[in-house]
Amino acid sequence: MEYFEPKSIGDALSLLSKHGAEAKVIAGGTDVMVDIKFKEEPGALVNIKKIPSLAGITERGGSLRIGALTTIRDIETSALVREKLPVLWDACRQFASLQVRNTATIGGNICRASPSGESLTPLLVLEANAILAFSDGERSEPFKTFFQGPGKSAAGAKGLLTEVDIPIPPAGSKGVYLKHAVRGAMDIAMVGVAVMLTPDAGKNNAQDVRIGLGAVGPTPLRAPKTEALLKGKALTAALIKEAGALAATEASPITDQRSSAENRRWIVEALTRRGLEQTWKAATGKEVA
Amino acid sequence: MSVKINTTINGQAVSASAEASTSLLEFLRDTLEMKGSKLCCNTGECGACTVIYNGKPINSCVTMAADANGAQITTIEGLADGDKLHPVQQAFIDTGAVQCGYCTPGYIMSVKALLDRTKKPTQADIEEAVSGNICRCTGYNKIVDAIHLAAAKL
């Protein structure tokens, strides 16, 4: 295995162009090191941690920009993220162990493109964009189209994720990330559900509702039919029940060692209901009628 | 491909070479013959290999040895002052928080990092700090007792 520590984005892109599918980018290493030990070594390992200015959280023009090398712990402990992007904060605090959060990067979690990746459904509901560098220039790709399948993303073999651009939701918007797993944060999620709710000015209706479903499809998913059902309405117990059942039909889970597909649909239903109840109460100050 | 590693371990400058695919844990145990950090799951799930890397607890089994370059690393071997044990080590003995002992070095490093960042940890701080450490003998209550005792003594 060849090994490289590029010092610039340009150098990293040249290495990826040269080595193509043989190359593997490594950042924190909490996934890639396991692959190296238990699956196979790549032909060339490209460690991007020596590239300056790829880590950090900054507010810029109504967005938060999070560098690809920012650790999950740095996101979890950022007062800015907790205040402006509670749905992402909530996911990062349920992300494996402290040791892993101290090492794992958001860029790695994204580029791994696992349907169960903790940060992915929050990024979908936040309608965030991946900032990708290619040898012929930079482009911004919405996460809606970034994720293409398990382990497959718009970064491909030759692109490098440099930053995540996250529009800050309107003030008053609330978000939660709910994870179902046997061993809490330590486990890979059987199901993860991200819910974001923005109330109208009078806090009487849900002006906007966004629902993200994790580990129940080849990519993290949105639940557009469920969102449309709820938009502009006051959330009642009956409506939330209907929304949970509809969200379960929008998931396309598989059966694997962690859960059956049927069980996953039940959990989607339960977590969607719970997420709607919690965000409605947080956003409007009212219990669900 | 071999990589040259210049690092600081327990306050001492160390210079050695390792294959690029080597984990920090393998570097510590096999290259430097420091066997205190334990190899267990080797996938970043059990915490037996925990070391403190630039002030933060990490799993050395899923960290590249190459990333030790320029870093400050503290391992279990760096805690005692000669024959005098570190207060966290002594607290684990005094409360009987050690059963088979295999997970103990990892726990102690997680607790050392916790008490470095907060002198008066809450129960929630403690549970978070050791949530990535597994004790297969399941003596968790005594481990929590040890952490409270160490916090009181430090």
Short mmCIF file of C-alpha atoms in Angstrom, two decimals:
data_model
loop_
_atom_site.label_atom_id
_atom_site.label_comp_id
_atom_site.label_asym_id
_atom_site.label_seq_id
_atom_site.Cartn_x
_atom_site.Cartn_y
_atom_site.Cartn_z
CA MET A 1 0.00 0.00 0.00
CA GLU A 2 1.29 3.43 -0.96
CA TYR A 3 0.74 6.23 1.54
CA PHE A 4 0.41 9.98 1.02
CA GLU A 5 -0.09 13.05 3.19
CA PRO A 6 -1.02 15.83 0.74
CA LYS A 7 -0.60 19.36 2.09
CA SER A 8 -3.20 21.01 -0.14
CA ILE A 9 -6.55 20.23 -1.73
CA GLY A 10 -4.86 20.45 -5.16
CA ASP A 11 -2.26 17.84 -4.19
CA ALA A 12 -4.97 15.55 -2.82
CA LEU A 13 -7.00 15.84 -6.05
CA SER A 14 -3.91 15.04 -8.16
CA LEU A 15 -3.35 11.88 -6.11
CA LEU A 16 -7.00 10.86 -6.51
CA SER A 17 -6.81 11.45 -10.28
CA LYS A 18 -3.62 9.44 -10.56
CA HIS A 19 -4.68 6.47 -8.43
CA GLY A 20 -8.40 6.42 -9.34
CA ALA A 21 -10.41 3.63 -7.76
CA GLU A 22 -7.24 2.26 -6.08
CA ALA A 23 -7.09 5.31 -3.80
CA LYS A 24 -8.85 5.63 -0.47
CA VAL A 25 -9.17 8.91 1.41
CA ILE A 26 -8.66 8.67 5.16
CA ALA A 27 -9.51 11.33 7.75
CA GLY A 28 -10.32 10.24 11.32
CA GLY A 29 -9.94 6.61 10.29
CA THR A 30 -12.60 5.08 12.54
CA ASP A 31 -14.19 3.35 9.53
CA VAL A 32 -11.27 3.10 7.11
CA MET A 33 -8.85 1.56 9.64
CA VAL A 34 -11.39 -1.19 10.32
CA ASP A 35 -11.64 -1.87 6.57
CA ILE A 36 -7.85 -2.00 6.27
CA LYS A 37 -7.67 -4.59 9.04
CA PHE A 38 -10.68 -6.76 8.26
CA LYS A 39 -11.44 -6.24 4.54
CA GLU A 40 -8.57 -5.12 2.34
CA GLU A 41 -5.88 -2.52 2.03
CA PRO A 42 -6.40 0.05 -0.72
CA GLY A 43 -3.63 0.48 -3.30
CA ALA A 44 -3.03 4.02 -2.06
CA LEU A 45 -4.08 5.62 1.20
CA VAL A 46 -4.50 9.42 1.06
CA ASN A 47 -4.48 10.98 4.52
CA ILE A 48 -6.05 14.44 4.20
CA LYS A 49 -5.51 15.54 7.81
CA LYS A 50 -2.42 17.60 6.92
CA ILE A 51 -4.43 19.87 4.63
CA PRO A 52 -4.87 23.14 6.53
CA SER A 53 -8.21 24.90 7.06
CA LEU A 54 -10.44 21.89 6.41
CA ALA A 55 -11.64 21.91 10.04
CA GLY A 56 -13.82 24.42 11.82
CA ILE A 57 -17.31 25.82 12.20
CA THR A 58 -18.08 29.32 10.93
CA GLU A 59 -21.23 31.36 10.38
CA ARG A 60 -21.36 33.01 6.98
CA GLY A 61 -24.29 34.75 5.26
CA GLY A 62 -27.15 32.84 6.87
CA SER A 63 -25.30 29.51 6.75
CA LEU A 64 -23.10 27.50 9.02
CA ARG A 65 -20.06 26.14 7.24
CA ILE A 66 -18.54 23.03 8.76
CA GLY A 67 -15.18 21.86 7.42
CA ALA A 68 -14.89 18.22 6.38
CA LEU A 69 -12.22 17.48 9.03
CA THR A 70 -14.31 18.85 11.92
CA THR A 71 -14.73 16.09 14.48
CA ILE A 72 -18.14 14.94 15.64
CA ARG A 73 -17.13 16.00 19.17
CA ASP A 74 -16.34 19.53 17.98
CA ILE A 75 -19.82 19.74 16.44
CA GLU A 76 -21.47 18.26 19.52
CA THR A 77 -19.76 20.78 21.81
CA SER A 78 -20.27 23.82 19.55
CA ALA A 79 -22.67 26.34 21.16
CA LEU A 80 -23.35 27.70 17.67
CA VAL A 81 -24.49 24.30 16.36
CA ARG A 82 -26.57 23.59 19.43
CA GLU A 83 -28.38 26.91 19.09
CA LYS A 84 -28.81 27.11 15.32
CA LEU A 85 -28.90 23.46 14.20
CA PRO A 86 -30.37 21.46 17.11
CA VAL A 87 -31.22 18.48 14.86
CA LEU A 88 -27.55 18.05 13.92
CA TRP A 89 -26.39 18.56 17.50
CA ASP A 90 -28.86 15.91 18.67
CA ALA A 91 -27.49 13.39 16.15
CA CYS A 92 -23.84 14.10 16.99
CA ARG A 93 -24.36 13.47 20.69
CA GLN A 94 -25.83 10.02 19.87
CA PHE A 95 -22.86 9.15 17.66
CA ALA A 96 -20.85 6.17 19.01
CA SER A 97 -18.48 6.68 21.97
CA LEU A 98 -16.61 9.74 23.16
CA GLN A 99 -13.38 8.16 21.88
CA VAL A 100 -14.87 7.76 18.40
CA ARG A 101 -16.45 11.24 18.43
CA ASN A 102 -13.04 12.71 19.30
CA THR A 103 -11.58 11.17 16.13
CA ALA A 104 -14.36 10.69 13.57
CA THR A 105 -15.01 13.58 11.19
CA ILE A 106 -18.26 14.79 9.65
CA GLY A 107 -16.64 14.50 6.23
CA GLY A 108 -15.90 10.84 6.87
CA ASN A 109 -19.41 10.14 8.12
CA ILE A 110 -20.83 11.79 4.98
CA CYS A 111 -18.49 10.21 2.43
CA ARG A 112 -19.01 6.79 3.96
CA ALA A 113 -22.59 7.28 2.68
CA SER A 114 -23.99 4.61 4.95
CA PRO A 115 -27.80 4.84 5.11
CA SER A 116 -27.48 4.68 8.91
CA GLY A 117 -24.83 7.43 9.21
CA GLU A 118 -25.92 9.58 12.14
CA SER A 119 -25.27 13.01 10.61
CA LEU A 120 -26.92 12.28 7.26
CA THR A 121 -30.66 12.57 7.94
CA PRO A 122 -30.11 15.87 9.82
CA LEU A 123 -28.21 17.23 6.80
CA LEU A 124 -31.06 16.12 4.52
CA VAL A 125 -33.75 17.88 6.56
CA LEU A 126 -31.56 20.97 6.93
CA GLU A 127 -31.34 21.00 3.09
CA ALA A 128 -27.59 21.36 3.34
CA ASN A 129 -25.07 21.22 0.50
CA ALA A 130 -21.83 19.33 0.07
CA ILE A 131 -19.00 21.54 -1.17
CA LEU A 132 -16.98 19.27 -3.46
CA ALA A 133 -13.58 19.94 -4.99
CA PHE A 134 -12.68 18.36 -8.33
CA SER A 135 -9.60 18.90 -10.48
CA ASP A 136 -11.68 21.11 -12.81
CA GLY A 137 -13.22 23.21 -10.03
CA GLU A 138 -15.53 23.32 -7.05
CA ARG A 139 -19.25 22.63 -6.98
CA SER A 140 -22.05 22.64 -4.45
CA GLU A 141 -24.18 19.50 -4.42
CA PRO A 142 -27.40 19.25 -2.36
CA PHE A 143 -27.37 16.21 -0.07
CA LYS A 144 -30.68 15.22 -1.68
CA THR A 145 -28.68 14.17 -4.75
CA PHE A 146 -25.29 13.64 -3.08
CA PHE A 147 -26.17 10.22 -1.63
CA GLN A 148 -26.49 7.66 -4.43
CA GLY A 149 -26.43 4.31 -2.62
CA PRO A 150 -24.61 2.52 0.18
CA GLY A 151 -21.03 3.83 0.03
CA LYS A 152 -21.76 5.77 -3.17
CA SER A 153 -21.85 9.54 -3.41
CA ALA A 154 -21.50 12.40 -5.86
CA ALA A 155 -17.89 12.83 -4.66
CA GLY A 156 -17.07 9.66 -6.62
CA ALA A 157 -13.49 8.42 -6.70
CA LYS A 158 -11.97 11.71 -7.82
CA GLY A 159 -13.78 14.35 -5.78
CA LEU A 160 -13.01 15.62 -2.29
CA LEU A 161 -15.60 16.88 0.16
CA THR A 162 -14.13 20.05 1.66
CA GLU A 163 -17.03 21.63 3.53
CA VAL A 164 -20.69 21.35 4.39
CA ASP A 165 -22.85 24.41 3.83
CA ILE A 166 -25.92 24.39 6.06
CA PRO A 167 -28.62 27.09 5.72
CA ILE A 168 -29.64 28.19 9.22
CA PRO A 169 -33.36 27.41 9.70
CA PRO A 170 -35.74 30.24 10.63
CA ALA A 171 -35.70 31.33 14.29
CA GLY A 172 -38.28 29.31 16.20
CA SER A 173 -37.67 26.18 14.16
CA LYS A 174 -37.02 23.08 16.31
CA GLY A 175 -35.41 19.78 15.45
CA VAL A 176 -34.78 16.38 17.00
CA TYR A 177 -32.93 13.25 15.97
CA LEU A 178 -34.29 10.00 17.37
CA LYS A 179 -32.25 6.83 17.15
CA HIS A 180 -33.35 3.28 17.84
CA ALA A 181 -30.52 0.88 18.69
CA VAL A 182 -29.90 -1.90 21.20
CA ARG A 183 -26.86 -0.34 22.86
CA GLY A 184 -27.83 3.33 22.61
CA ALA A 185 -25.28 5.57 20.93
CA MET A 186 -22.68 2.77 20.63
CA ASP A 187 -24.71 0.76 18.15
CA ILE A 188 -25.39 1.31 14.49
CA ALA A 189 -28.97 2.59 14.25
CA MET A 190 -31.73 0.14 13.35
CA VAL A 191 -33.64 3.27 12.42
CA GLY A 192 -32.85 6.97 12.79
CA VAL A 193 -35.46 9.69 12.29
CA ALA A 194 -34.75 13.42 12.03
CA VAL A 195 -37.67 15.83 12.37
CA MET A 196 -37.57 19.59 11.89
CA LEU A 197 -40.65 21.76 12.46
CA THR A 198 -41.02 25.49 11.86
CA PRO A 199 -44.16 27.10 13.33
CA ASP A 200 -46.04 29.97 11.70
CA ALA A 201 -45.86 33.47 13.22
CA GLY A 202 -48.74 32.85 15.63
CA LYS A 203 -47.35 29.42 16.63
CA ASN A 204 -50.70 27.91 15.67
CA ASN A 205 -49.68 25.77 12.71
CA ALA A 206 -46.66 23.94 11.37
CA GLN A 207 -45.53 26.20 8.55
CA ASP A 208 -42.88 23.70 7.49
CA VAL A 209 -42.17 20.11 8.52
CA ARG A 210 -39.26 18.04 7.28
CA ILE A 211 -38.70 14.38 8.06
CA GLY A 212 -35.56 12.36 7.37
CA LEU A 213 -35.44 8.56 7.62
CA GLY A 214 -32.15 6.73 8.24
CA ALA A 215 -31.23 3.03 7.87
CA VAL A 216 -34.47 2.25 6.01
CA GLY A 217 -33.35 2.54 2.38
CA PRO A 218 -30.21 2.43 0.21
CA THR A 219 -29.62 6.10 1.10
CA PRO A 220 -30.96 8.31 3.87
CA LEU A 221 -34.44 9.43 2.74
CA ARG A 222 -36.91 12.28 3.09
CA ALA A 223 -40.60 11.50 3.63
CA PRO A 224 -42.20 13.99 1.19
CA LYS A 225 -45.79 12.67 1.36
CA THR A 226 -45.78 12.83 5.14
CA GLU A 227 -44.29 16.32 5.09
CA ALA A 228 -47.00 17.48 2.63
CA LEU A 229 -49.73 16.00 4.85
CA LEU A 230 -48.56 18.10 7.81
CA LYS A 231 -47.62 21.37 6.16
CA GLY A 232 -49.73 24.36 7.27
CA LYS A 233 -51.67 22.37 9.85
CA ALA A 234 -51.98 22.32 13.62
CA LEU A 235 -50.67 18.98 14.83
CA THR A 236 -53.29 16.86 16.58
CA ALA A 237 -52.97 13.36 17.96
CA ALA A 238 -55.03 12.01 15.06
CA LEU A 239 -52.92 13.81 12.45
CA ILE A 240 -49.67 12.64 14.04
CA LYS A 241 -50.96 9.06 14.04
CA GLU A 242 -51.79 9.31 10.35
CA ALA A 243 -48.36 10.87 9.65
CA GLY A 244 -46.52 8.05 11.42
CA ALA A 245 -48.34 5.41 9.39
CA LEU A 246 -47.67 7.29 6.16
CA ALA A 247 -43.97 7.71 6.97
CA ALA A 248 -43.71 3.93 7.45
CA THR A 249 -44.93 3.46 3.86
CA GLU A 250 -42.32 5.93 2.58
CA ALA A 251 -39.47 3.90 4.06
CA SER A 252 -38.04 1.01 2.02
CA PRO A 253 -36.19 -1.03 4.63
CA ILE A 254 -34.42 -4.36 4.26
CA THR A 255 -34.12 -7.24 6.71
CA ASP A 256 -30.60 -7.71 8.07
CA GLN A 257 -28.88 -8.86 11.28
CA ARG A 258 -29.97 -5.73 13.14
CA SER A 259 -33.69 -5.82 12.39
CA SER A 260 -36.41 -7.17 10.11
CA ALA A 261 -37.90 -4.85 7.52
CA GLU A 262 -41.29 -5.11 9.20
CA ASN A 263 -39.85 -4.09 12.57
CA ARG A 264 -38.06 -1.16 10.94
CA ARG A 265 -41.37 0.13 9.54
CA TRP A 266 -42.93 -0.05 13.01
CA ILE A 267 -40.01 1.89 14.43
CA VAL A 268 -40.23 4.53 11.68
CA GLU A 269 -43.89 4.97 12.61
CA ALA A 270 -43.18 5.29 16.33
CA LEU A 271 -40.17 7.59 15.99
CA THR A 272 -41.95 9.84 13.48
CA ARG A 273 -44.85 10.27 15.88
CA ARG A 274 -42.49 10.94 18.77
CA GLY A 275 -40.41 13.41 16.76
CA LEU A 276 -43.51 15.33 15.69
CA GLU A 277 -44.85 15.49 19.25
CA GLN A 278 -41.50 16.72 20.59
CA THR A 279 -40.85 19.35 17.92
CA TRP A 280 -44.47 20.60 18.01
CA LYS A 281 -44.26 21.10 21.76
CA ALA A 282 -40.81 22.73 21.57
CA ALA A 283 -41.80 25.04 18.70
CA THR A 284 -45.28 26.11 19.88
CA GLY A 285 -45.13 25.61 23.64
CA LYS A 286 -48.35 23.57 23.32
CA GLU A 287 -49.12 19.94 23.97
CA VAL A 288 -50.50 17.99 21.02
CA ALA A 289 -54.32 18.30 21.18
CA MET B 1 5.14 1.51 2.67
CA SER B 2 7.04 2.54 5.81
CA VAL B 3 6.37 5.85 7.54
CA LYS B 4 8.72 7.68 9.90
CA ILE B 5 7.01 8.67 13.14
CA ASN B 6 8.29 11.36 15.49
CA THR B 7 6.03 11.68 18.48
CA THR B 8 5.94 12.34 22.22
CA ILE B 9 4.72 9.52 24.43
CA ASN B 10 4.36 10.09 28.16
CA GLY B 11 6.57 13.17 27.85
CA GLN B 12 9.40 11.38 26.04
CA ALA B 13 10.36 11.99 22.44
CA VAL B 14 10.05 8.79 20.39
CA SER B 15 11.23 8.19 16.85
CA ALA B 16 10.46 4.97 14.99
CA SER B 17 9.15 3.63 11.69
CA ALA B 18 5.95 1.72 10.99
CA GLU B 19 3.98 0.46 8.02
CA ALA B 20 1.36 3.00 6.90
CA SER B 21 -1.41 0.49 7.69
CA THR B 22 -0.25 0.17 11.33
CA SER B 23 -2.63 1.37 14.01
CA LEU B 24 -1.39 3.48 16.89
CA LEU B 25 -2.19 0.53 19.18
CA GLU B 26 0.00 -1.85 17.16
CA PHE B 27 2.73 0.80 17.12
CA LEU B 28 2.59 1.10 20.91
CA ARG B 29 2.38 -2.63 21.63
CA ASP B 30 4.48 -4.22 18.88
CA THR B 31 6.98 -1.55 17.82
CA LEU B 32 7.55 0.15 21.19
CA GLU B 33 6.81 -2.93 23.36
CA MET B 34 4.42 -0.91 25.52
CA LYS B 35 1.82 -3.56 26.37
CA GLY B 36 -0.33 -1.56 28.80
CA SER B 37 -2.87 -0.46 26.17
CA LYS B 38 -4.96 -3.52 25.37
CA LEU B 39 -6.01 -5.08 22.08
CA CYS B 40 -9.57 -6.35 22.29
CA CYS B 41 -12.28 -5.64 19.67
CA ASN B 42 -9.84 -3.89 17.28
CA THR B 43 -12.79 -2.01 15.75
CA GLY B 44 -13.24 0.99 18.06
CA GLU B 45 -16.13 -0.40 20.07
CA CYS B 46 -14.77 -1.58 23.42
CA GLY B 47 -12.34 1.10 24.62
CA ALA B 48 -9.64 -1.28 25.95
CA CYS B 49 -7.08 0.51 23.77
CA THR B 50 -7.95 4.05 24.98
CA VAL B 51 -5.06 6.50 25.10
CA ILE B 52 -5.02 10.29 25.47
CA TYR B 53 -4.15 12.00 22.19
CA ASN B 54 -3.49 15.76 22.40
CA GLY B 55 -5.60 15.85 25.57
CA LYS B 56 -8.50 13.77 24.27
CA PRO B 57 -9.35 10.10 24.84
CA ILE B 58 -9.34 8.12 21.60
CA ASN B 59 -9.36 4.48 20.49
CA SER B 60 -5.75 3.78 19.48
CA CYS B 61 -6.85 0.68 17.52
CA VAL B 62 -8.61 2.76 14.85
CA THR B 63 -6.09 5.62 14.79
CA MET B 64 -3.25 5.52 12.29
CA ALA B 65 0.21 5.31 13.83
CA ALA B 66 1.19 7.91 11.22
CA ASP B 67 -1.15 10.36 12.94
CA ALA B 68 1.01 10.17 16.06
CA ASN B 69 3.50 12.36 14.20
CA GLY B 70 3.87 15.59 16.16
CA ALA B 71 1.24 14.55 18.71
CA GLN B 72 1.37 14.34 22.51
CA ILE B 73 0.24 10.90 23.65
CA THR B 74 -0.35 9.64 27.16
CA THR B 75 -0.71 5.92 27.82
CA ILE B 76 -1.39 3.94 31.00
CA GLU B 77 2.39 3.55 31.43
CA GLY B 78 2.68 7.33 31.87
CA LEU B 79 0.40 7.73 34.88
CA ALA B 80 2.29 6.36 37.88
CA ASP B 81 5.14 8.38 39.38
CA GLY B 82 7.67 5.63 40.03
CA ASP B 83 6.07 3.31 42.60
CA LYS B 84 3.39 5.85 43.45
CA LEU B 85 0.21 5.12 41.55
CA HIS B 86 -1.87 7.88 39.96
CA PRO B 87 -4.97 8.71 42.10
CA VAL B 88 -7.24 7.19 39.44
CA GLN B 89 -5.28 3.92 39.52
CA GLN B 90 -5.33 3.90 43.33
CA ALA B 91 -9.10 4.59 43.38
CA PHE B 92 -9.75 1.55 41.15
CA ILE B 93 -7.82 -0.61 43.66
CA ASP B 94 -9.41 0.94 46.74
CA THR B 95 -12.97 0.40 45.50
CA GLY B 96 -12.36 -3.07 44.04
CA ALA B 97 -13.23 -1.81 40.55
CA VAL B 98 -10.90 -4.36 38.92
CA GLN B 99 -12.08 -7.89 38.14
CA CYS B 100 -10.20 -9.64 35.31
CA GLY B 101 -8.44 -6.32 34.68
CA TYR B 102 -8.31 -6.40 30.90
CA CYS B 103 -10.52 -3.34 30.43
CA THR B 104 -8.93 -1.44 33.32
CA PRO B 105 -6.17 0.48 31.49
CA GLY B 106 -8.71 1.78 28.97
CA TYR B 107 -11.10 2.82 31.73
CA ILE B 108 -8.36 4.56 33.64
CA MET B 109 -7.32 6.57 30.58
CA SER B 110 -10.96 7.60 29.94
CA VAL B 111 -11.28 8.66 33.58
CA LYS B 112 -7.94 10.50 33.56
CA ALA B 113 -9.15 12.48 30.51
CA LEU B 114 -12.47 13.18 32.23
CA LEU B 115 -10.81 14.51 35.39
CA ASP B 116 -8.39 16.57 33.28
CA ARG B 117 -11.35 18.39 31.70
CA THR B 118 -13.61 18.65 34.74
CA LYS B 119 -12.68 18.51 38.40
CA LYS B 120 -16.21 17.84 39.64
CA PRO B 121 -17.88 15.48 37.15
CA THR B 122 -21.61 14.88 37.43
CA GLN B 123 -23.09 11.40 37.16
CA ALA B 124 -23.98 12.25 33.53
CA ASP B 125 -20.38 13.37 32.83
CA ILE B 126 -19.12 10.09 34.25
CA GLU B 127 -21.53 7.96 32.24
CA GLU B 128 -20.62 9.81 29.04
CA ALA B 129 -16.90 9.55 29.75
CA VAL B 130 -16.91 5.76 30.06
CA SER B 131 -19.78 4.94 27.67
CA GLY B 132 -17.17 3.79 25.14
CA ASN B 133 -15.52 1.36 27.57
CA ILE B 134 -16.91 -2.13 27.99
CA CYS B 135 -16.28 -4.31 31.07
CA ARG B 136 -17.20 -7.90 30.18
CA CYS B 137 -17.07 -8.84 33.87
CA THR B 138 -19.80 -6.15 34.18
CA GLY B 139 -18.52 -4.55 37.39
CA TYR B 140 -19.87 -1.16 36.40
CA ASN B 141 -21.09 0.10 39.78
CA LYS B 142 -17.68 -0.25 41.37
CA ILE B 143 -16.07 1.48 38.42
CA VAL B 144 -18.42 4.44 38.92
CA ASP B 145 -17.58 4.37 42.66
CA ALA B 146 -13.88 4.51 41.75
CA ILE B 147 -14.45 7.54 39.53
CA HIS B 148 -16.27 9.39 42.33
CA LEU B 149 -13.44 8.51 44.73
CA ALA B 150 -10.74 9.64 42.31
CA ALA B 151 -12.60 12.91 41.67
CA ALA B 152 -12.83 13.54 45.42
CA LYS B 153 -9.09 12.94 45.88
CA LEU B 154 -7.85 14.98 42.93
#
